[in-house]
Amino acid sequence: MRVLVSGGVGFIGSHTVVALIEAGHEPVIVDNLSNSDESVVGRIGEITGHVPEFHKADVRDVESMTELAGAGIDACIHFAALKAVGESVADPMKYYDNNVGGTIALLSALESAGVTRLVFSSSATVYGDPEKLPLTESMPIGVATNPYGWTKIMMEQVLRDLHVANEEWSIPILRYFNPVGAHPSGMIGEDPQGIPNNLMPYVAKVAAGELDHVRVFGADYPTPDGTGVRDYIHVVDLAVGHIRALDVHSDDPGVHVYNLGTGRGHSVLELIKAYEEASGRKIPYEIVERRPGDVAASFADVQKAYSDLGWSTEFGLADMCAHSWKWVSGAPR
Ligand code: NAD
Ligand code: UFG
């Protein structure tokens, strides 16, 4: 299939483009490079032996999207979004405009070009504060604690309504847990601007000596060691999940929701220890106050993805840390 990949230069998008090429699909990337660098396109070419088609454009530009979608596109994987939780609190309009506005513009362009297959990047954040663990897809959508989270809840609703109005749409909604790691080659990975908000990229910068120490946000949660527990998933496993969802549901109209995680939680301290082992570096940390809006623990029930998509994860926490460290510590940057 010829697959339009919005946000395909970014962290998860670039790994998915690699997986698409490896699975014999033809990705067409569209990205405005607001949070990524064009050099990634060349590196995808080095990994796969095929430099993907790339268009620098904004998904809110309906005219460009309609032109792109009309050029033989069979399906779209929609990653393009802003994702910094703190920034979304400070500038909510930017997030509603880019994420919700961008999704609406892209969907109308796809529909007018007759493209009715879309894989959507959602997030475990839509569950809010979990009442019960593990989280299953049938649990109710919760209350978001920030505008970024609300954009994901709103976009999921837009997609459900779209399918009610036009039943031809096939829409796998993938709720990611905590994507981390990098391509095992060390050629592509996560490259956050400034001081990272998320745990693994922060830990990586401490290991690399760019930051002093990790601040552990709370050690008084009702978890085995008191620190927050999350379901970390290797970005390559996550990427493969998109290909499975695309293949299984390509001629299967409906809205299909899947959790993508490993089904296992790890604490902040476990992750720090695993990263120390992977990097061979000491990672100093300090316990500080809880971060507002954080939940104690979150991990997925992944049975549905396993039974419907035949998908499960291959990589564990040690691989996630090893591949992240290979990316952070090495060439090509
Ligand atoms: P990323 O920032 O690395 O990638 C997003 C890409 O989209 C970037 O290359 C950016 O330049 C591009 N983009 C943003 N707005 C655009 C626009 N209007 N037009 C065109 N391109 C645009 O982020 P990521 O971690 O790869 O996340 C991809 C998707 O997965 C996002 O939708 C994100 O909300 C979702 N998600 C991410 C996580 C996570 O922890 N990384 C967790 C759950 C869900
Ligand atoms: N943490 C620290 N110190 C840090 C950063 C994080 O102790 O410097 C802790 C957090 O308190 C939490 C855990 O590490 O217990 C993971 O935090 P992340 O920020 O890495 O991830 P979150 O689960 O908070 O959030 C991520 C994405 C959100 C997304 C959510 C659910 O950042 O965008 O997963 O998918 F919505």
PDB file of C-alpha atoms and ligand atoms in Angstrom, residues 5-15 29-37 55-61 65 78-84 97-99 101-103 120-125 148 151-152 155 174-180 189-192 198 235 238 242, ligand 1:
ATOM      1  CA  VAL A   5       2.579   9.169   7.056  1.00  0.00           C
ATOM      2  CA  SER A   6       1.904  12.497   8.757  1.00  0.00           C
ATOM      3  CA  GLY A   7       4.627  13.364  11.267  1.00  0.00           C
ATOM      4  CA  GLY A   8       6.808  10.668   9.702  1.00  0.00           C
ATOM      5  CA  VAL A   9      10.076  12.482  10.470  1.00  0.00           C
ATOM      6  CA  GLY A  10       9.357  12.407  14.224  1.00  0.00           C
ATOM      7  CA  PHE A  11      10.289   9.826  16.834  1.00  0.00           C
ATOM      8  CA  ILE A  12       7.550   7.200  16.403  1.00  0.00           C
ATOM      9  CA  GLY A  13       6.797   8.141  12.786  1.00  0.00           C
ATOM     10  CA  SER A  14      10.378   7.568  11.585  1.00  0.00           C
ATOM     11  CA  HIS A  15      10.513   4.087  13.134  1.00  0.00           C
ATOM     12  CA  ILE A  29       6.004  11.323   4.540  1.00  0.00           C
ATOM     13  CA  VAL A  30       4.417  14.688   5.244  1.00  0.00           C
ATOM     14  CA  ASP A  31       5.886  16.706   8.120  1.00  0.00           C
ATOM     15  CA  ASN A  32       6.265  20.430   8.825  1.00  0.00           C
ATOM     16  CA  LEU A  33       9.531  19.737  10.744  1.00  0.00           C
ATOM     17  CA  SER A  34       8.254  21.699  13.758  1.00  0.00           C
ATOM     18  CA  ASN A  35       9.749  19.055  16.052  1.00  0.00           C
ATOM     19  CA  SER A  36      12.108  17.095  13.817  1.00  0.00           C
ATOM     20  CA  ASP A  37      15.017  17.349  11.420  1.00  0.00           C
ATOM     21  CA  HIS A  55       6.981  16.519   1.546  1.00  0.00           C
ATOM     22  CA  LYS A  56       7.546  19.433   3.890  1.00  0.00           C
ATOM     23  CA  ALA A  57       4.013  20.637   4.597  1.00  0.00           C
ATOM     24  CA  ASP A  58       1.558  21.260   7.408  1.00  0.00           C
ATOM     25  CA  VAL A  59      -1.411  18.934   7.854  1.00  0.00           C
ATOM     26  CA  ARG A  60      -3.602  22.013   8.432  1.00  0.00           C
ATOM     27  CA  ASP A  61      -2.980  23.012   4.806  1.00  0.00           C
ATOM     28  CA  MET A  65      -3.103  17.502   1.832  1.00  0.00           C
ATOM     29  CA  HIS A  78      -1.530  10.104  11.390  1.00  0.00           C
ATOM     30  CA  PHE A  79       1.237  10.935  13.890  1.00  0.00           C
ATOM     31  CA  ALA A  80       1.512  14.696  13.365  1.00  0.00           C
ATOM     32  CA  ALA A  81       0.780  16.434  16.658  1.00  0.00           C
ATOM     33  CA  LEU A  82       2.371  18.547  19.347  1.00  0.00           C
ATOM     34  CA  LYS A  83       2.948  16.535  22.533  1.00  0.00           C
ATOM     35  CA  ALA A  84       4.561  18.662  25.268  1.00  0.00           C
ATOM     36  CA  ASP A  97      -5.343  24.316  16.593  1.00  0.00           C
ATOM     37  CA  ASN A  98      -2.457  22.034  15.641  1.00  0.00           C
ATOM     38  CA  ASN A  99      -3.757  18.697  16.942  1.00  0.00           C
ATOM     39  CA  GLY A 101      -7.520  21.439  13.712  1.00  0.00           C
ATOM     40  CA  GLY A 102      -4.779  19.484  11.937  1.00  0.00           C
ATOM     41  CA  THR A 103      -6.688  16.208  12.264  1.00  0.00           C
ATOM     42  CA  PHE A 120      -4.466   7.114  14.560  1.00  0.00           C
ATOM     43  CA  SER A 121      -1.849   7.816  17.277  1.00  0.00           C
ATOM     44  CA  SER A 122      -3.678   8.017  20.549  1.00  0.00           C
ATOM     45  CA  SER A 123      -2.396   7.710  24.072  1.00  0.00           C
ATOM     46  CA  ALA A 124      -3.030   5.940  27.369  1.00  0.00           C
ATOM     47  CA  THR A 125      -3.576   9.464  28.678  1.00  0.00           C
ATOM     48  CA  TYR A 148      -2.702  17.822  25.287  1.00  0.00           C
ATOM     49  CA  THR A 151      -6.833  16.916  22.247  1.00  0.00           C
ATOM     50  CA  LYS A 152      -6.412  13.118  22.150  1.00  0.00           C
ATOM     51  CA  MET A 155      -9.675  13.563  18.214  1.00  0.00           C
ATOM     52  CA  LEU A 174      -3.780   2.913  18.809  1.00  0.00           C
ATOM     53  CA  ARG A 175      -3.379   3.963  22.440  1.00  0.00           C
ATOM     54  CA  TYR A 176       0.329   4.019  23.162  1.00  0.00           C
ATOM     55  CA  PHE A 177       1.617   3.540  26.657  1.00  0.00           C
ATOM     56  CA  ASN A 178       5.185   4.903  27.152  1.00  0.00           C
ATOM     57  CA  PRO A 179       7.204   4.695  23.921  1.00  0.00           C
ATOM     58  CA  VAL A 180      10.973   4.704  24.532  1.00  0.00           C
ATOM     59  CA  GLY A 189      15.853   7.868  17.939  1.00  0.00           C
ATOM     60  CA  GLU A 190      14.218  10.479  20.103  1.00  0.00           C
ATOM     61  CA  ASP A 191      15.763  13.923  19.997  1.00  0.00           C
ATOM     62  CA  PRO A 192      13.909  16.229  22.388  1.00  0.00           C
ATOM     63  CA  ASN A 198       9.866  12.418  29.872  1.00  0.00           C
ATOM     64  CA  VAL A 235       9.499   2.154  19.712  1.00  0.00           C
ATOM     65  CA  LEU A 238       5.236   0.033  18.607  1.00  0.00           C
ATOM     66  CA  HIS A 242       0.971   0.056  13.204  1.00  0.00           C
TER      67      HIS A 242
HETATM   68  P1  NAD B   1       7.402  13.821  17.557  1.00  0.00           P
HETATM   69  O1  NAD B   1       7.253  15.247  17.967  1.00  0.00           O
HETATM   70  O2  NAD B   1       8.755  13.228  17.557  1.00  0.00           O
HETATM   71  O3  NAD B   1       6.752  13.606  16.109  1.00  0.00           O
HETATM   72  C1  NAD B   1       5.655  14.345  15.656  1.00  0.00           C
HETATM   73  C2  NAD B   1       6.005  14.856  14.273  1.00  0.00           C
HETATM   74  O4  NAD B   1       4.878  15.580  13.746  1.00  0.00           O
HETATM   75  C3  NAD B   1       7.188  15.815  14.264  1.00  0.00           C
HETATM   76  O5  NAD B   1       8.100  15.428  13.261  1.00  0.00           O
HETATM   77  C4  NAD B   1       6.564  17.187  13.940  1.00  0.00           C
HETATM   78  O6  NAD B   1       7.444  18.003  13.197  1.00  0.00           O
HETATM   79  C5  NAD B   1       5.338  16.781  13.141  1.00  0.00           C
HETATM   80  N1  NAD B   1       4.214  17.735  13.194  1.00  0.00           N
HETATM   81  C6  NAD B   1       3.643  18.293  14.290  1.00  0.00           C
HETATM   82  N2  NAD B   1       2.624  19.097  13.917  1.00  0.00           N
HETATM   83  C7  NAD B   1       2.542  19.033  12.561  1.00  0.00           C
HETATM   84  C8  NAD B   1       1.702  19.632  11.599  1.00  0.00           C
HETATM   85  N3  NAD B   1       0.732  20.485  11.954  1.00  0.00           N
HETATM   86  N4  NAD B   1       1.886  19.331  10.288  1.00  0.00           N
HETATM   87  C9  NAD B   1       2.869  18.478   9.916  1.00  0.00           C
HETATM   88  N5  NAD B   1       3.712  17.893  10.775  1.00  0.00           N
HETATM   89  C10 NAD B   1       3.545  18.161  12.092  1.00  0.00           C
HETATM   90  O7  NAD B   1       6.402  12.962  18.494  1.00  0.00           O
HETATM   91  P2  NAD B   1       6.255  11.398  18.628  1.00  0.00           P
HETATM   92  O8  NAD B   1       6.711  11.010  20.006  1.00  0.00           O
HETATM   93  O9  NAD B   1       6.816  10.709  17.455  1.00  0.00           O
HETATM   94  O10 NAD B   1       4.666  11.281  18.646  1.00  0.00           O
HETATM   95  C11 NAD B   1       3.931  10.906  17.490  1.00  0.00           C
HETATM   96  C12 NAD B   1       2.469  10.797  17.855  1.00  0.00           C
HETATM   97  O11 NAD B   1       2.297   9.866  18.913  1.00  0.00           O
HETATM   98  C13 NAD B   1       1.833  12.095  18.339  1.00  0.00           C
HETATM   99  O12 NAD B   1       0.517  12.161  17.858  1.00  0.00           O
HETATM  100  C14 NAD B   1       1.842  11.928  19.845  1.00  0.00           C
HETATM  101  O13 NAD B   1       0.843  12.704  20.461  1.00  0.00           O
HETATM  102  C15 NAD B   1       1.554  10.441  19.975  1.00  0.00           C
HETATM  103  N6  NAD B   1       1.989   9.874  21.253  1.00  0.00           N
HETATM  104  C16 NAD B   1       3.284   9.994  21.638  1.00  0.00           C
HETATM  105  C17 NAD B   1       3.692   9.472  22.875  1.00  0.00           C
HETATM  106  C18 NAD B   1       5.115   9.601  23.345  1.00  0.00           C
HETATM  107  O14 NAD B   1       5.371   9.430  24.541  1.00  0.00           O
HETATM  108  N7  NAD B   1       6.083   9.882  22.472  1.00  0.00           N
HETATM  109  C19 NAD B   1       2.755   8.820  23.705  1.00  0.00           C
HETATM  110  C20 NAD B   1       1.444   8.689  23.261  1.00  0.00           C
HETATM  111  C21 NAD B   1       1.068   9.223  22.027  1.00  0.00           C
END
